[in-house]
Amino acid sequence: MEPEPHGRVAVAMQNALHPSQAAPARHVGLPIAIESPATVSEPDAVTIAADLLRLHAGELYADAHHRMLYSTDASLYQVQPLGVVMPKDTAAVETIVDYCARRHIAILPRGGGTSLAGQCTNRALVVDMTPHFRRIMSVDVAGRTCLVEPGIGIDELNQQLEARRTGLFFAPDPATLAQASVGGCIGNNAAGARSIRYGRTSENLEGLEVILSARGRIWLKAGAGAASAMAADLSRRVARVVRDHARDIRQRYPKLIRRNAGYALDSILAQLDACVPDDQLNLAGLICGSEGTLAMITAARLKLCPVPVARGLAVAAFADVEAAIAAVESILDTHPNAVELLDDAVILAAAGNTTCKPYLDRLPLAGKGMPHAVLYVEYEAIETASELDRRFKELTGLLGAAGVKTYTGAREMADAWALRRSSEALLHGLPGNRKPVTFVEDNSVPVGRLGEFVREFKNIVTRHGTQAAFYAHASVGVLHIRPMLDLHSDRDREKMRAIAIEAAALAKNCGGVMSGEHGDGRARGPLLETFYGPELIRAFKQIKEIFDPAGIFNPGMIVDTLPLEGMTSHLRVDAQPGMDNLAKIPTFYRYPGEHGFAQAVELCNGAGFCRRRSGGTMCPSYRATLDERHSTRGRANAIRMAVAGNDTPGRHPNWHDLPTLATLDLCLGCKACRTECPSSVDIAQLKAEYLAQHYRGGDPSAEALLLANYRLFARMGAALPTVVNRLSATAPVRRFLTRRGGMAPQRTLPRFSRSLFQLANRQRRRFSDQSPADERRIVFFGDCFTAYHDSGLGLAAIRVIEKLGYRLHLANAGCCGRVLISNGLLEQAVATIGPTLSFLAAMAADSRVEAILVSEPSCFSAMVDDWRKLRHIGPPGTLDAVLEKLMCVEDFVQRNWNRHPRPPALRGRGAPALFHGHCHQKALWGIGETVELLTRVCGDGLVTLPTGCCGMAGAFGYRQEHYDVSMNIFAQCEFDPIRQAGPQTLLLASGISCRDQIRHATGRQAIHPIQLLDQMLTDNMPAS
């Protein structure tokens, strides 16, 4: 069941818009007659939304905040749209198109918003198809086709095809396949790494259902004109234009596998040359690569391919890009289905990224060091997997085995490909003002001339005083090149335009084109006439008029583009006049990795990795709501515009923007974006900074004050836990907590336990100055949750450490500040952490202390992540001394399994168990050692769940306004095995919030991994 969207109200009707102020609703009828292109008008955004609301066109947003969220894509550009509408069915789309056509209002069809040339930014009404148009309507296994709605993603589609055991898949695989929609891939004619075998989207498309601005709904497919007079007329008119310009099409269109500039008139000419009747052309291919300028797509019939018997990947190392490219032609003779290039800029960027750094292990060495370029060479087996061995032998015979690694395991290949697919976002994450800029990243030339193109392109950027990063679909001659430029600089903008002109001319001289797959948009549209000439530009305009006589679909793209100077207009950096002020802000966090707060808020490049719906954890609230506002990208945009996007230069950042605060509200602080986003956008940190600046100088709310004193209240509850737990369960108290405290009525408060410090007998567990010099000591940190809510866990951890032969000190050191940090109370957090750090530093100074152990992963993450970045929490060097000895308790046990004072002995194998790792743990240091420890205990009976965030996130899931989202997150993140588990199966979860959520959602009680180890570890210590 599709989750109920969170907080989506008709913002257009906010501020009590009086009905008389809105334009009257008009009759909706199709088709309508428009004889010539009309000038697109720009009526009031609220009026548009109010009209469409009355026409039941879908979810509508006209407020400035939502329009800002849709003002960017993955490109350099930013243009605030007129409004945003999310239609729920095809009838609503027809209503929207009809309404806008009658009033000459521009429409921007939008999928995942991952385009790189700016074609998803326009002063138009954005029609977002991704929240509701996500169905697979039918699958024809015998005919190898499926009928889908345009909002579904490629990964999502293929996962469903696999789940249905069709043995088929949709082949195009752009780097953004996890977040790009099928409709967006059609609009951009996306291809990907395997296009040498499977072609582009246009070669994998059978037909489209579209809505035209003056003709209504129509199917475009082969022979459509035989059954539809409207389709026949459309086909004849297109045929006439193509015949009139056939000579120019033959002369000027490059003869390449990959070409995506202008309209695909060559595909129509090929049909005419094949004697397809003028009135029965398949016009679906013309929509491919049209960038939403011709029609609205409402359904697509896709061609599917058989899943290969096996795939294998070889990764080859080279001394430089030139050497790698020189090898491509001979590699193609071994019949690969992909050859991909990465240069050292991408490799170096990956080395500094937490998620991508492990993927470098999949690369072979070049001599004794990392390669300066690599080629990914993929093969497919058609009949038997042994075919891969033959292909690998051919390749290593060609290149030599020393610099080649080969993989056939799914996980290994996925890791290697993840690095390639992260290339674009990784480059954006490089520090400094000069970034690898996307504007000439898509040149396509014949493979035989790749070396010449690279050599001459390097000369171009060198002449302009810069350098470039290279990665490529080398098999088809598509080069993604990113010159390093600072777009804040007028001089570098001039260089950008000059490089673009010279690069386009170079591509043409090499027999290629300036865009192989990413399209024209704002970045390359101004160069189209130079490339194709005025006659073909006239043909493009005629095609636009045939399909879109109202001129409403994404105007200014492909047809009637801006002049060359427009290439550097509407830049995202121009919408941030307050950026210079950010360097002067006294921030609570330091931003060393980003080289300052200003760079941190610009880090998101809009690639939309956060919009994927499976794999990893990012972004849980987006997966539950399918709302751009609640994606990592949406929050990054909101923060950036609030603090740097003020209209008036010199104006201070707005830390009190209510829509921004509302957008940040659903961030669970899971930290997944910090590592899963290739650009390392850390929204949890940015949210905490924004809230802290918001609170600075003001009075925190009553809830904030409660959170600021959380340890005190927890200690009070633990003083009389039985009484407090009974009282909290009574109806009057629950009503009070619901009405005044905002707690969800479906929840019960976390139970208090008797204080761990009382139960553990503090006198017996303090270090003695007279103890032996060789005594091996452990400090166990009593965090708020373990000490006062789950002291049974604390006792289990203490028993495990003492069974292993250590002298233990239970440290009542104070609070780590986790609750404060998560809620943006950074000023209070710094004051709280200081004494805690000093206490632990005194412990760490004892040379006999081997480790300071923590059982709650969210507290551990505060200490190893937030403490490193917060200002003024202690003297220099103090923190390093503590962090050097700080570890999670289960990781310490596993890491030192063979070095403990008493060798651990297990009672046998534990029961079958399901393990869910905490999101902070997965994001920051990994669950590997915990899984290794649990495998010792459970053997083959352990199943590590591929779950993301559980949805509780401390106090988040307890709040009434968050409850539905919290439970939707749990429902969507692969927790079904927990629901289905029998009573004999143990449930294991590291975090207290995770255990609470499992209890609320399933009625089952999960335990911490260390509690299981306590049960299974024999007590081999002498009686005391």
mmCIF file with all atom_site columns, C-alpha atoms in Angstrom, residues 788-918:
data_model
loop_
_atom_site.group_PDB
_atom_site.id
_atom_site.type_symbol
_atom_site.label_atom_id
_atom_site.label_alt_id
_atom_site.label_comp_id
_atom_site.label_asym_id
_atom_site.label_entity_id
_atom_site.label_seq_id
_atom_site.pdbx_PDB_ins_code
_atom_site.Cartn_x
_atom_site.Cartn_y
_atom_site.Cartn_z
_atom_site.occupancy
_atom_site.B_iso_or_equiv
_atom_site.pdbx_formal_charge
_atom_site.auth_seq_id
_atom_site.auth_comp_id
_atom_site.auth_asym_id
_atom_site.auth_atom_id
_atom_site.pdbx_PDB_model_num
ATOM 1   C CA . TYR A 1 788 ? 18.082 4.583   33.554 1.00 0.00 ? 788 TYR A CA 1
ATOM 2   C CA . HIS A 1 789 ? 15.908 2.787   30.992 1.00 0.00 ? 789 HIS A CA 1
ATOM 3   C CA . ASP A 1 790 ? 17.649 -0.530  30.295 1.00 0.00 ? 790 ASP A CA 1
ATOM 4   C CA . SER A 1 791 ? 19.920 -1.287  33.211 1.00 0.00 ? 791 SER A CA 1
ATOM 5   C CA . GLY A 1 792 ? 19.595 -4.988  32.381 1.00 0.00 ? 792 GLY A CA 1
ATOM 6   C CA . LEU A 1 793 ? 21.668 -4.291  29.290 1.00 0.00 ? 793 LEU A CA 1
ATOM 7   C CA . GLY A 1 794 ? 24.245 -2.451  31.392 1.00 0.00 ? 794 GLY A CA 1
ATOM 8   C CA . LEU A 1 795 ? 24.500 -5.360  33.825 1.00 0.00 ? 795 LEU A CA 1
ATOM 9   C CA . ALA A 1 796 ? 24.921 -7.786  30.927 1.00 0.00 ? 796 ALA A CA 1
ATOM 10  C CA . ALA A 1 797 ? 27.746 -5.698  29.473 1.00 0.00 ? 797 ALA A CA 1
ATOM 11  C CA . ILE A 1 798 ? 29.445 -5.537  32.877 1.00 0.00 ? 798 ILE A CA 1
ATOM 12  C CA . ARG A 1 799 ? 29.162 -9.300  33.323 1.00 0.00 ? 799 ARG A CA 1
ATOM 13  C CA . VAL A 1 800 ? 30.632 -9.958  29.865 1.00 0.00 ? 800 VAL A CA 1
ATOM 14  C CA . ILE A 1 801 ? 33.628 -7.679  30.512 1.00 0.00 ? 801 ILE A CA 1
ATOM 15  C CA . GLU A 1 802 ? 34.281 -9.220  33.911 1.00 0.00 ? 802 GLU A CA 1
ATOM 16  C CA . LYS A 1 803 ? 33.895 -12.782 32.553 1.00 0.00 ? 803 LYS A CA 1
ATOM 17  C CA . LEU A 1 804 ? 36.660 -11.903 30.124 1.00 0.00 ? 804 LEU A CA 1
ATOM 18  C CA . GLY A 1 805 ? 38.970 -11.083 33.018 1.00 0.00 ? 805 GLY A CA 1
ATOM 19  C CA . TYR A 1 806 ? 39.046 -7.284  33.123 1.00 0.00 ? 806 TYR A CA 1
ATOM 20  C CA . ARG A 1 807 ? 38.835 -4.941  36.093 1.00 0.00 ? 807 ARG A CA 1
ATOM 21  C CA . LEU A 1 808 ? 35.851 -2.723  35.312 1.00 0.00 ? 808 LEU A CA 1
ATOM 22  C CA . HIS A 1 809 ? 34.961 0.806   36.335 1.00 0.00 ? 809 HIS A CA 1
ATOM 23  C CA . LEU A 1 810 ? 31.322 1.836   35.783 1.00 0.00 ? 810 LEU A CA 1
ATOM 24  C CA . ALA A 1 811 ? 31.647 5.511   34.903 1.00 0.00 ? 811 ALA A CA 1
ATOM 25  C CA . ASN A 1 812 ? 28.871 7.863   35.959 1.00 0.00 ? 812 ASN A CA 1
ATOM 26  C CA . ALA A 1 813 ? 30.589 10.457  33.808 1.00 0.00 ? 813 ALA A CA 1
ATOM 27  C CA . GLY A 1 814 ? 27.582 12.498  32.791 1.00 0.00 ? 814 GLY A CA 1
ATOM 28  C CA . CYS A 1 815 ? 25.770 12.874  29.484 1.00 0.00 ? 815 CYS A CA 1
ATOM 29  C CA . CYS A 1 816 ? 27.233 12.555  25.981 1.00 0.00 ? 816 CYS A CA 1
ATOM 30  C CA . GLY A 1 817 ? 24.782 15.179  24.715 1.00 0.00 ? 817 GLY A CA 1
ATOM 31  C CA . ARG A 1 818 ? 23.077 12.937  22.150 1.00 0.00 ? 818 ARG A CA 1
ATOM 32  C CA . VAL A 1 819 ? 19.531 14.157  22.921 1.00 0.00 ? 819 VAL A CA 1
ATOM 33  C CA . LEU A 1 820 ? 20.704 17.764  22.942 1.00 0.00 ? 820 LEU A CA 1
ATOM 34  C CA . ILE A 1 821 ? 22.609 17.445  19.674 1.00 0.00 ? 821 ILE A CA 1
ATOM 35  C CA . SER A 1 822 ? 19.753 15.716  17.838 1.00 0.00 ? 822 SER A CA 1
ATOM 36  C CA . ASN A 1 823 ? 17.400 18.511  18.816 1.00 0.00 ? 823 ASN A CA 1
ATOM 37  C CA . GLY A 1 824 ? 19.740 21.376  17.960 1.00 0.00 ? 824 GLY A CA 1
ATOM 38  C CA . LEU A 1 825 ? 20.437 22.406  21.549 1.00 0.00 ? 825 LEU A CA 1
ATOM 39  C CA . LEU A 1 826 ? 24.117 22.765  20.762 1.00 0.00 ? 826 LEU A CA 1
ATOM 40  C CA . GLU A 1 827 ? 24.858 25.515  23.269 1.00 0.00 ? 827 GLU A CA 1
ATOM 41  C CA . GLN A 1 828 ? 23.566 23.296  26.069 1.00 0.00 ? 828 GLN A CA 1
ATOM 42  C CA . ALA A 1 829 ? 25.293 20.292  24.504 1.00 0.00 ? 829 ALA A CA 1
ATOM 43  C CA . VAL A 1 830 ? 28.696 21.966  24.623 1.00 0.00 ? 830 VAL A CA 1
ATOM 44  C CA . ALA A 1 831 ? 28.159 22.876  28.282 1.00 0.00 ? 831 ALA A CA 1
ATOM 45  C CA . THR A 1 832 ? 27.065 19.314  29.059 1.00 0.00 ? 832 THR A CA 1
ATOM 46  C CA . ILE A 1 833 ? 29.796 17.519  27.112 1.00 0.00 ? 833 ILE A CA 1
ATOM 47  C CA . GLY A 1 834 ? 32.672 19.466  28.647 1.00 0.00 ? 834 GLY A CA 1
ATOM 48  C CA . PRO A 1 835 ? 32.508 17.881  32.143 1.00 0.00 ? 835 PRO A CA 1
ATOM 49  C CA . THR A 1 836 ? 31.782 14.441  30.631 1.00 0.00 ? 836 THR A CA 1
ATOM 50  C CA . LEU A 1 837 ? 34.845 14.702  28.434 1.00 0.00 ? 837 LEU A CA 1
ATOM 51  C CA . SER A 1 838 ? 37.023 15.799  31.361 1.00 0.00 ? 838 SER A CA 1
ATOM 52  C CA . PHE A 1 839 ? 35.865 12.827  33.437 1.00 0.00 ? 839 PHE A CA 1
ATOM 53  C CA . LEU A 1 840 ? 36.603 10.364  30.637 1.00 0.00 ? 840 LEU A CA 1
ATOM 54  C CA . ALA A 1 841 ? 39.923 12.036  29.859 1.00 0.00 ? 841 ALA A CA 1
ATOM 55  C CA . ALA A 1 842 ? 41.074 11.315  33.423 1.00 0.00 ? 842 ALA A CA 1
ATOM 56  C CA . MET A 1 843 ? 40.154 7.653   32.856 1.00 0.00 ? 843 MET A CA 1
ATOM 57  C CA . ALA A 1 844 ? 41.916 7.559   29.482 1.00 0.00 ? 844 ALA A CA 1
ATOM 58  C CA . ALA A 1 845 ? 45.083 8.946   31.029 1.00 0.00 ? 845 ALA A CA 1
ATOM 59  C CA . ASP A 1 846 ? 45.532 5.718   33.018 1.00 0.00 ? 846 ASP A CA 1
ATOM 60  C CA . SER A 1 847 ? 47.868 3.578   30.903 1.00 0.00 ? 847 SER A CA 1
ATOM 61  C CA . ARG A 1 848 ? 46.228 0.433   32.329 1.00 0.00 ? 848 ARG A CA 1
ATOM 62  C CA . VAL A 1 849 ? 42.835 1.389   30.789 1.00 0.00 ? 849 VAL A CA 1
ATOM 63  C CA . GLU A 1 850 ? 42.533 -0.532  27.564 1.00 0.00 ? 850 GLU A CA 1
ATOM 64  C CA . ALA A 1 851 ? 39.205 0.851   26.437 1.00 0.00 ? 851 ALA A CA 1
ATOM 65  C CA . ILE A 1 852 ? 36.256 3.059   27.291 1.00 0.00 ? 852 ILE A CA 1
ATOM 66  C CA . LEU A 1 853 ? 33.185 1.091   26.224 1.00 0.00 ? 853 LEU A CA 1
ATOM 67  C CA . VAL A 1 854 ? 29.720 2.283   25.206 1.00 0.00 ? 854 VAL A CA 1
ATOM 68  C CA . SER A 1 855 ? 26.676 0.088   24.624 1.00 0.00 ? 855 SER A CA 1
ATOM 69  C CA . GLU A 1 856 ? 24.262 2.574   23.024 1.00 0.00 ? 856 GLU A CA 1
ATOM 70  C CA . PRO A 1 857 ? 25.239 3.297   19.381 1.00 0.00 ? 857 PRO A CA 1
ATOM 71  C CA . SER A 1 858 ? 23.536 6.701   19.215 1.00 0.00 ? 858 SER A CA 1
ATOM 72  C CA . CYS A 1 859 ? 25.621 7.865   22.192 1.00 0.00 ? 859 CYS A CA 1
ATOM 73  C CA . PHE A 1 860 ? 28.757 6.397   20.663 1.00 0.00 ? 860 PHE A CA 1
ATOM 74  C CA . SER A 1 861 ? 28.040 8.255   17.407 1.00 0.00 ? 861 SER A CA 1
ATOM 75  C CA . ALA A 1 862 ? 27.695 11.532  19.318 1.00 0.00 ? 862 ALA A CA 1
ATOM 76  C CA . MET A 1 863 ? 31.112 10.972  20.844 1.00 0.00 ? 863 MET A CA 1
ATOM 77  C CA . VAL A 1 864 ? 33.027 9.842   17.757 1.00 0.00 ? 864 VAL A CA 1
ATOM 78  C CA . ASP A 1 865 ? 31.296 12.122  15.253 1.00 0.00 ? 865 ASP A CA 1
ATOM 79  C CA . ASP A 1 866 ? 29.707 15.197  16.815 1.00 0.00 ? 866 ASP A CA 1
ATOM 80  C CA . TRP A 1 867 ? 32.297 15.647  19.549 1.00 0.00 ? 867 TRP A CA 1
ATOM 81  C CA . ARG A 1 868 ? 35.007 15.840  16.880 1.00 0.00 ? 868 ARG A CA 1
ATOM 82  C CA . LYS A 1 869 ? 33.283 18.765  15.185 1.00 0.00 ? 869 LYS A CA 1
ATOM 83  C CA . LEU A 1 870 ? 31.732 20.786  18.004 1.00 0.00 ? 870 LEU A CA 1
ATOM 84  C CA . ARG A 1 871 ? 33.657 23.841  19.100 1.00 0.00 ? 871 ARG A CA 1
ATOM 85  C CA . HIS A 1 872 ? 34.795 24.561  22.653 1.00 0.00 ? 872 HIS A CA 1
ATOM 86  C CA . ILE A 1 873 ? 34.099 21.196  24.287 1.00 0.00 ? 873 ILE A CA 1
ATOM 87  C CA . GLY A 1 874 ? 37.563 20.747  25.771 1.00 0.00 ? 874 GLY A CA 1
ATOM 88  C CA . PRO A 1 875 ? 41.285 21.522  25.558 1.00 0.00 ? 875 PRO A CA 1
ATOM 89  C CA . PRO A 1 876 ? 43.136 20.422  22.413 1.00 0.00 ? 876 PRO A CA 1
ATOM 90  C CA . GLY A 1 877 ? 44.331 16.839  22.623 1.00 0.00 ? 877 GLY A CA 1
ATOM 91  C CA . THR A 1 878 ? 41.892 15.857  25.361 1.00 0.00 ? 878 THR A CA 1
ATOM 92  C CA . LEU A 1 879 ? 39.303 14.549  22.929 1.00 0.00 ? 879 LEU A CA 1
ATOM 93  C CA . ASP A 1 880 ? 41.859 12.604  20.892 1.00 0.00 ? 880 ASP A CA 1
ATOM 94  C CA . ALA A 1 881 ? 43.044 10.800  24.014 1.00 0.00 ? 881 ALA A CA 1
ATOM 95  C CA . VAL A 1 882 ? 39.486 9.710   24.831 1.00 0.00 ? 882 VAL A CA 1
ATOM 96  C CA . LEU A 1 883 ? 38.532 8.755   21.285 1.00 0.00 ? 883 LEU A CA 1
ATOM 97  C CA . GLU A 1 884 ? 41.662 6.651   20.948 1.00 0.00 ? 884 GLU A CA 1
ATOM 98  C CA . LYS A 1 885 ? 40.250 4.303   23.608 1.00 0.00 ? 885 LYS A CA 1
ATOM 99  C CA . LEU A 1 886 ? 36.530 4.661   22.902 1.00 0.00 ? 886 LEU A CA 1
ATOM 100 C CA . MET A 1 887 ? 34.748 1.616   21.453 1.00 0.00 ? 887 MET A CA 1
ATOM 101 C CA . CYS A 1 888 ? 31.352 -0.068  21.263 1.00 0.00 ? 888 CYS A CA 1
ATOM 102 C CA . VAL A 1 889 ? 31.308 -2.914  23.747 1.00 0.00 ? 889 VAL A CA 1
ATOM 103 C CA . GLU A 1 890 ? 30.482 -5.653  21.229 1.00 0.00 ? 890 GLU A CA 1
ATOM 104 C CA . ASP A 1 891 ? 33.136 -4.414  18.810 1.00 0.00 ? 891 ASP A CA 1
ATOM 105 C CA . PHE A 1 892 ? 35.731 -4.488  21.581 1.00 0.00 ? 892 PHE A CA 1
ATOM 106 C CA . VAL A 1 893 ? 34.848 -8.063  22.493 1.00 0.00 ? 893 VAL A CA 1
ATOM 107 C CA . GLN A 1 894 ? 35.061 -9.259  18.893 1.00 0.00 ? 894 GLN A CA 1
ATOM 108 C CA . ARG A 1 895 ? 38.200 -7.328  17.959 1.00 0.00 ? 895 ARG A CA 1
ATOM 109 C CA . ASN A 1 896 ? 40.117 -8.730  20.921 1.00 0.00 ? 896 ASN A CA 1
ATOM 110 C CA . TRP A 1 897 ? 38.540 -12.218 20.980 1.00 0.00 ? 897 TRP A CA 1
ATOM 111 C CA . ASN A 1 898 ? 41.886 -13.970 21.142 1.00 0.00 ? 898 ASN A CA 1
ATOM 112 C CA . ARG A 1 899 ? 43.590 -11.432 23.431 1.00 0.00 ? 899 ARG A CA 1
ATOM 113 C CA . HIS A 1 900 ? 41.291 -11.140 26.444 1.00 0.00 ? 900 HIS A CA 1
ATOM 114 C CA . PRO A 1 901 ? 42.792 -11.902 29.896 1.00 0.00 ? 901 PRO A CA 1
ATOM 115 C CA . ARG A 1 902 ? 40.482 -14.933 30.158 1.00 0.00 ? 902 ARG A CA 1
ATOM 116 C CA . PRO A 1 903 ? 39.839 -16.802 26.891 1.00 0.00 ? 903 PRO A CA 1
ATOM 117 C CA . PRO A 1 904 ? 36.114 -16.633 26.093 1.00 0.00 ? 904 PRO A CA 1
ATOM 118 C CA . ALA A 1 905 ? 34.207 -19.905 26.067 1.00 0.00 ? 905 ALA A CA 1
ATOM 119 C CA . LEU A 1 906 ? 30.691 -20.312 24.695 1.00 0.00 ? 906 LEU A CA 1
ATOM 120 C CA . ARG A 1 907 ? 28.010 -22.678 25.979 1.00 0.00 ? 907 ARG A CA 1
ATOM 121 C CA . GLY A 1 908 ? 27.165 -23.754 22.425 1.00 0.00 ? 908 GLY A CA 1
ATOM 122 C CA . ARG A 1 909 ? 25.204 -22.266 19.557 1.00 0.00 ? 909 ARG A CA 1
ATOM 123 C CA . GLY A 1 910 ? 22.501 -19.727 20.206 1.00 0.00 ? 910 GLY A CA 1
ATOM 124 C CA . ALA A 1 911 ? 18.988 -19.906 18.801 1.00 0.00 ? 911 ALA A CA 1
ATOM 125 C CA . PRO A 1 912 ? 18.202 -18.604 15.304 1.00 0.00 ? 912 PRO A CA 1
ATOM 126 C CA . ALA A 1 913 ? 18.396 -14.824 15.402 1.00 0.00 ? 913 ALA A CA 1
ATOM 127 C CA . LEU A 1 914 ? 17.530 -11.772 13.323 1.00 0.00 ? 914 LEU A CA 1
ATOM 128 C CA . PHE A 1 915 ? 19.836 -8.781  13.725 1.00 0.00 ? 915 PHE A CA 1
ATOM 129 C CA . HIS A 1 916 ? 18.922 -5.175  12.905 1.00 0.00 ? 916 HIS A CA 1
ATOM 130 C CA . GLY A 1 917 ? 21.810 -2.705  13.046 1.00 0.00 ? 917 GLY A CA 1
ATOM 131 C CA . HIS A 1 918 ? 21.386 0.861   14.272 1.00 0.00 ? 918 HIS A CA 1
#
